[in-house]
Amino acid sequence: MVTLRIDGRTIEAEAGTTILAAAKKAGLRIPTLCYLEGINEVGACRVCVVELKGSKKLVTSCNTVVQEGMEVLTASPRVRHARRIAVELLLTQHDCNCPTCPRNGNCKLQQLANALGVRDVRLTKDIPGQRRDESTPSIVKDPKKCIMCYRCVSFCDKVQSLGIWRISGTGARTSIEPAFGKQLGESDCSFCGQCVTHCPVGALTEKDEKDKVWDLISDPDKITVAEVAPAVRASWGESLGLLRKIATPERLVATMKHLGFQYVFDTCFSADLTIMEEATELLERLGLKDSRAGVHHEQPAGEGVVSLESNKRSGTLPLFTSCCPAWVRFARTQYPELLPNISSAKSPQQMFGAVAKTYYAKILGVPAEKISVISVMPCTAKKYEAGLSVMNQAGTGRDVDLVLTTRELCAMIKEEGVQPERLAEEKFDSPLGVSSGAGVIFGATGGVMEAALRTAYYLVTGKNPDPDAFKDVRGLDGWKEAQFELPGRTLSVAVAHGLGNARRLIEALKQGRVKYDFVEIMACPGGCAGGGGQPILLDDDEITSERSKVLYALDNRASVRFSHENPAIKAIYRDFLGEPGSELAHRLLHTDQSRWEITTCRRKKVAHAADSD
């Protein structure tokens, strides 16, 4: 242990600890801007500077290690002056048109300027002249707001393993952009949106579609149908200042009805639908008997560790989940040989759009063209997914017309002046709003795996397992493994969240170091609960865990905890789809990921990699 003094207090810290970490552990706050623990500790912003007794220079606390007998001042006149100058310098290169910025009121730079008393920028402005990059359907880059903190660069490289953002140029010409001067839509970006949630300012944002949604709500010739993703119910109240006990799913329904949505449904319904299709596909690949029909699914040749050759023969095992479009896009660009291993089941968002414009249109007795489907997602990649040309099974152009992030929905609530706490709770509309607890936990890492195993066990045995029998796949470890017993088979499964962990898992598979039957991958750390479209809370590192706890609590309280027991799921198969894996189910609920467009930039089009095989 090292003993030092910070602002007159004697502190003990482990050797190798930074001044910032030691101060935080002691309950002392040092402001930061570019800092991300273990990811971006470069001291680029110099907001975290402190004074060391006996030293002429101020040092950055985020990457200066404590020393025995060190005396630190965190708020001396020199330090306060230096921090103000640092923020003022950042403001000279920042477009300070705050009222029109989507991060207004939730901007780290704005927060620091206010806290440090920066009321004027006395230095000459030198704002970068690059154009906005709007080449993707998911993410917008505004270089005039970039403060060169490098958080996006570090997170994409160290956590997501893609390294899309690069430091380009030198000196005053330095900028952050995709490699080789490409637009984002030309890159291998997964559109996960983690760069957006980790940007401290408004340089990276989701592509805003709120005005288009308002137009649909106001159109008298349209029936507006909203679907709300599982993870949204755990986060929507955060940026509105609502307590979790107030920000219930039912109050969210009431709030959205107040905004003008005619029907508010639950994507957990289509998550249950996804489980029925994916669990059926898993049994087929495993060659296990389905107790419902008494048939045996013959296992194709080629079982074993994933390799290009086995994929060309059959693409059998392991089966990878498919509900995360950022993960699918990652696989499409980084590991195209894996595509046959990815489940053909669509994501819950896209399944919902397809059945809303077919099954539900039939219930209402209206043509599919009259229904507009707006999804509310914790994800920026969902905007990309909804716009894919293959997602048009209802023949209206798009099965899901528009996608709002959780942040965009909250902005609409604020814009309309709705006070959710004053509204009486309302249930999701029926039948596409009826769901199980298994559908709810889709929003947490490991949730898809757990939900699928609950139903797979039932399909094989004809009996329900303990709903919590598969909870070993829960938790925030980046790569989890477990084994479960099914009759006639020991099932080896794995769960990874964060694309860097996904890459490590895939490389281990390719090298033969591990072998699995079923793998769940979510692009965002923590799964959808930590999605790129979720509310951005400054300085709250534990929020993803808290959101996941909300989802598991909802599952635990649910009257139905198995997807196959959802009465609305039973009804849609009985009255419309037939059975899981039927011809109609395949047409509406499945997709060929090799046909997904990769390049989204208008100025350049490239052939699909799979099409050139």
Coordinates of C-alpha atoms in Angstrom, one line a residue, residues 162-402:
L162 CA -13.4 -2.9 -34.9
G163 CA -11.2 0.2 -34.9
I164 CA -13.5 2.1 -37.2
W165 CA -12.5 5.5 -35.9
R166 CA -9.0 6.7 -36.6
I167 CA -7.0 9.8 -35.7
S168 CA -6.2 11.6 -39.0
G169 CA -3.9 14.5 -39.7
T170 CA -1.7 16.4 -37.4
G171 CA -1.7 19.6 -35.4
A172 CA -4.7 21.9 -36.2
R173 CA -5.7 19.5 -39.0
T174 CA -6.2 16.6 -36.7
S175 CA -9.6 14.9 -37.0
I176 CA -11.4 11.7 -36.1
E177 CA -12.8 9.8 -39.0
P178 CA -13.1 6.3 -40.5
A179 CA -9.8 5.0 -42.0
F180 CA -8.7 6.1 -45.4
G181 CA -11.0 9.1 -45.5
K182 CA -14.1 6.9 -45.9
Q183 CA -17.5 7.9 -44.9
L184 CA -19.0 5.9 -42.1
G185 CA -21.4 4.2 -44.5
E186 CA -18.5 2.8 -46.5
S187 CA -16.8 1.3 -43.4
D188 CA -17.2 -2.0 -41.6
C189 CA -19.0 -0.2 -38.7
S190 CA -21.5 -2.4 -36.9
F191 CA -23.7 0.6 -36.1
C192 CA -23.8 -0.6 -32.5
G193 CA -23.8 3.0 -31.3
Q194 CA -21.4 2.6 -28.5
C195 CA -19.4 5.5 -29.9
V196 CA -22.5 7.6 -29.5
T197 CA -23.2 6.7 -25.9
H198 CA -19.5 7.3 -25.0
C199 CA -19.2 10.6 -26.8
P200 CA -19.3 13.3 -24.1
V201 CA -20.7 15.9 -26.5
G202 CA -22.9 15.9 -29.6
A203 CA -20.3 14.9 -32.2
L204 CA -21.9 11.5 -32.6
T205 CA -25.6 11.0 -32.5
E206 CA -28.3 8.7 -33.8
K207 CA -30.0 9.7 -37.0
D208 CA -33.0 11.6 -35.8
E209 CA -36.4 10.3 -37.1
K210 CA -38.7 12.1 -34.6
D211 CA -40.2 14.4 -37.2
K212 CA -41.1 11.5 -39.5
V213 CA -42.8 9.8 -36.6
W214 CA -44.8 12.9 -35.8
D215 CA -45.9 13.1 -39.4
L216 CA -47.2 9.5 -39.3
I217 CA -49.0 10.1 -36.1
S218 CA -50.7 13.1 -37.7
D219 CA -51.6 11.3 -40.9
P220 CA -55.4 10.5 -40.7
D221 CA -55.0 7.8 -43.3
K222 CA -52.5 5.8 -41.3
I223 CA -53.0 3.5 -38.3
T224 CA -49.9 4.0 -36.1
V225 CA -48.7 0.8 -34.4
A226 CA -45.8 1.1 -31.9
E227 CA -43.7 -1.8 -30.6
V228 CA -41.6 -1.3 -27.5
A229 CA -38.4 -3.4 -27.0
P230 CA -37.8 -5.3 -23.7
A231 CA -34.9 -3.1 -22.6
V232 CA -36.7 0.2 -23.1
R233 CA -39.0 -0.5 -20.1
A234 CA -35.9 -0.6 -17.9
S235 CA -34.5 2.7 -19.0
W236 CA -37.1 5.1 -20.4
G237 CA -37.7 7.0 -17.2
E238 CA -34.0 7.8 -16.5
S239 CA -33.7 10.8 -18.7
L240 CA -37.1 12.0 -17.6
G241 CA -36.1 12.0 -13.9
L242 CA -38.7 9.3 -13.0
L243 CA -38.2 6.8 -10.2
R244 CA -38.2 3.2 -11.4
K245 CA -41.4 2.5 -9.4
I246 CA -43.1 5.2 -11.5
A247 CA -41.5 4.4 -14.8
T248 CA -43.4 1.1 -15.3
P249 CA -44.1 -0.5 -18.6
E250 CA -47.8 0.3 -18.2
R251 CA -47.1 4.0 -17.6
L252 CA -44.9 4.0 -20.7
V253 CA -48.0 2.6 -22.7
A254 CA -50.1 5.4 -21.3
T255 CA -47.5 8.0 -22.2
M256 CA -47.2 6.8 -25.8
K257 CA -50.9 6.8 -26.2
H258 CA -50.8 10.4 -25.0
L259 CA -48.3 11.1 -27.7
G260 CA -50.8 9.8 -30.3
F261 CA -49.9 6.2 -31.0
Q262 CA -53.1 4.4 -31.7
Y263 CA -51.9 0.9 -30.7
V264 CA -48.9 0.2 -28.4
F265 CA -47.7 -3.3 -28.5
D266 CA -44.8 -5.2 -26.8
T267 CA -41.8 -6.5 -28.7
C268 CA -41.6 -9.1 -26.0
F269 CA -44.5 -10.8 -27.9
S270 CA -42.3 -11.2 -31.0
A271 CA -39.4 -12.1 -28.7
D272 CA -41.5 -15.1 -27.7
L273 CA -42.1 -15.7 -31.4
T274 CA -38.4 -15.6 -32.0
I275 CA -37.9 -18.2 -29.3
M276 CA -40.4 -20.6 -30.9
E277 CA -38.6 -20.4 -34.2
E278 CA -35.0 -20.4 -32.9
A279 CA -35.6 -23.2 -30.4
T280 CA -37.1 -25.3 -33.2
E281 CA -34.1 -24.5 -35.4
L282 CA -31.8 -25.5 -32.6
L283 CA -33.5 -28.9 -32.2
E284 CA -33.2 -29.5 -35.9
R285 CA -29.5 -28.8 -35.8
L286 CA -29.0 -30.9 -32.8
G287 CA -31.0 -33.8 -34.2
L288 CA -33.2 -34.0 -31.2
K289 CA -36.8 -35.3 -31.1
D290 CA -39.6 -32.8 -30.8
S291 CA -42.1 -34.1 -28.3
R292 CA -45.0 -32.1 -29.9
A293 CA -45.0 -34.0 -33.2
G294 CA -43.1 -37.1 -32.2
V295 CA -40.7 -36.5 -35.1
H296 CA -36.9 -36.8 -35.0
H297 CA -34.9 -34.0 -36.6
E298 CA -32.1 -35.6 -38.4
Q299 CA -28.8 -33.9 -37.8
P300 CA -27.0 -32.8 -41.0
A301 CA -23.5 -33.8 -41.6
G302 CA -20.7 -31.4 -40.6
E303 CA -21.2 -31.1 -36.9
G304 CA -18.2 -29.8 -35.1
V305 CA -15.9 -26.9 -34.6
V306 CA -16.9 -24.1 -37.0
S307 CA -14.8 -24.0 -40.2
L308 CA -15.3 -22.7 -43.7
E309 CA -15.5 -26.3 -45.0
S310 CA -18.1 -27.5 -42.5
N311 CA -20.1 -24.4 -43.3
K312 CA -20.1 -25.1 -47.0
R313 CA -21.3 -28.6 -46.3
S314 CA -24.1 -27.8 -43.9
G315 CA -23.4 -24.9 -41.5
T316 CA -24.8 -27.0 -38.6
L317 CA -23.2 -26.2 -35.2
P318 CA -22.7 -24.1 -33.2
L319 CA -26.0 -22.2 -33.8
F320 CA -25.5 -18.5 -33.2
T321 CA -28.4 -16.2 -32.2
S322 CA -29.5 -13.7 -34.8
C323 CA -31.6 -11.0 -33.0
C324 CA -28.8 -8.4 -32.7
P325 CA -28.3 -6.7 -36.1
A326 CA -25.0 -5.1 -35.0
W327 CA -23.7 -8.6 -34.3
V328 CA -25.0 -10.0 -37.6
R329 CA -23.4 -7.1 -39.5
F330 CA -20.1 -7.7 -37.6
A331 CA -20.2 -11.4 -38.7
R332 CA -21.1 -10.3 -42.2
T333 CA -18.0 -8.1 -42.5
Q334 CA -15.5 -9.9 -40.2
Y335 CA -16.4 -13.6 -40.4
P336 CA -18.6 -14.2 -43.6
E337 CA -17.8 -17.9 -43.3
L338 CA -20.0 -17.9 -40.1
L339 CA -23.2 -16.9 -41.9
P340 CA -24.5 -20.5 -42.3
N341 CA -24.1 -20.9 -38.5
I342 CA -26.3 -17.9 -37.7
S343 CA -30.0 -18.6 -37.0
S344 CA -32.2 -17.6 -39.9
A345 CA -34.8 -16.3 -37.4
K346 CA -35.4 -12.6 -37.8
S347 CA -35.0 -10.2 -34.8
P348 CA -38.1 -9.6 -32.7
Q349 CA -38.3 -6.1 -34.2
Q350 CA -38.6 -7.5 -37.8
M351 CA -40.8 -10.4 -36.8
F352 CA -43.2 -7.9 -35.3
G353 CA -43.3 -5.7 -38.4
A354 CA -44.1 -8.7 -40.6
V355 CA -46.9 -10.0 -38.5
A356 CA -48.3 -6.6 -37.7
K357 CA -48.8 -5.9 -41.4
T358 CA -50.2 -9.4 -42.2
Y359 CA -51.7 -11.2 -39.2
Y360 CA -52.8 -8.0 -37.4
A361 CA -53.9 -6.3 -40.6
K362 CA -56.2 -9.3 -41.2
I363 CA -57.6 -8.9 -37.6
L364 CA -58.3 -5.2 -38.2
G365 CA -59.6 -5.9 -41.7
V366 CA -57.4 -3.3 -43.3
P367 CA -54.7 -3.4 -46.0
A368 CA -51.1 -3.7 -44.9
E369 CA -50.4 -0.3 -46.5
K370 CA -52.7 1.4 -44.0
I371 CA -50.6 0.3 -41.0
S372 CA -47.4 2.2 -40.0
V373 CA -45.1 0.3 -37.6
I374 CA -42.9 2.4 -35.4
S375 CA -40.5 0.5 -33.2
V376 CA -38.9 1.9 -30.0
M377 CA -35.5 0.3 -29.5
P378 CA -32.5 0.6 -27.2
C379 CA -30.4 0.3 -30.4
T380 CA -29.0 2.4 -33.3
A381 CA -28.4 -0.7 -35.5
K382 CA -32.1 -1.4 -35.6
K383 CA -32.5 1.7 -37.9
Y384 CA -30.1 0.0 -40.3
E385 CA -31.9 -3.4 -40.0
A386 CA -35.4 -1.9 -40.6
G387 CA -34.2 -0.3 -43.9
L388 CA -32.8 -3.5 -45.4
S389 CA -34.4 -4.3 -48.7
V390 CA -35.0 -7.9 -47.6
M391 CA -37.2 -6.8 -44.7
N392 CA -40.4 -6.3 -46.8
Q393 CA -42.4 -9.5 -46.4
A394 CA -45.7 -7.5 -46.2
G395 CA -45.0 -5.9 -49.6
T396 CA -45.3 -2.3 -48.3
G397 CA -41.7 -1.3 -48.8
R398 CA -40.7 -1.8 -45.2
D399 CA -42.2 -4.0 -42.6
V400 CA -41.0 -1.6 -39.9
D401 CA -41.5 1.9 -41.1
L402 CA -39.5 3.9 -38.6

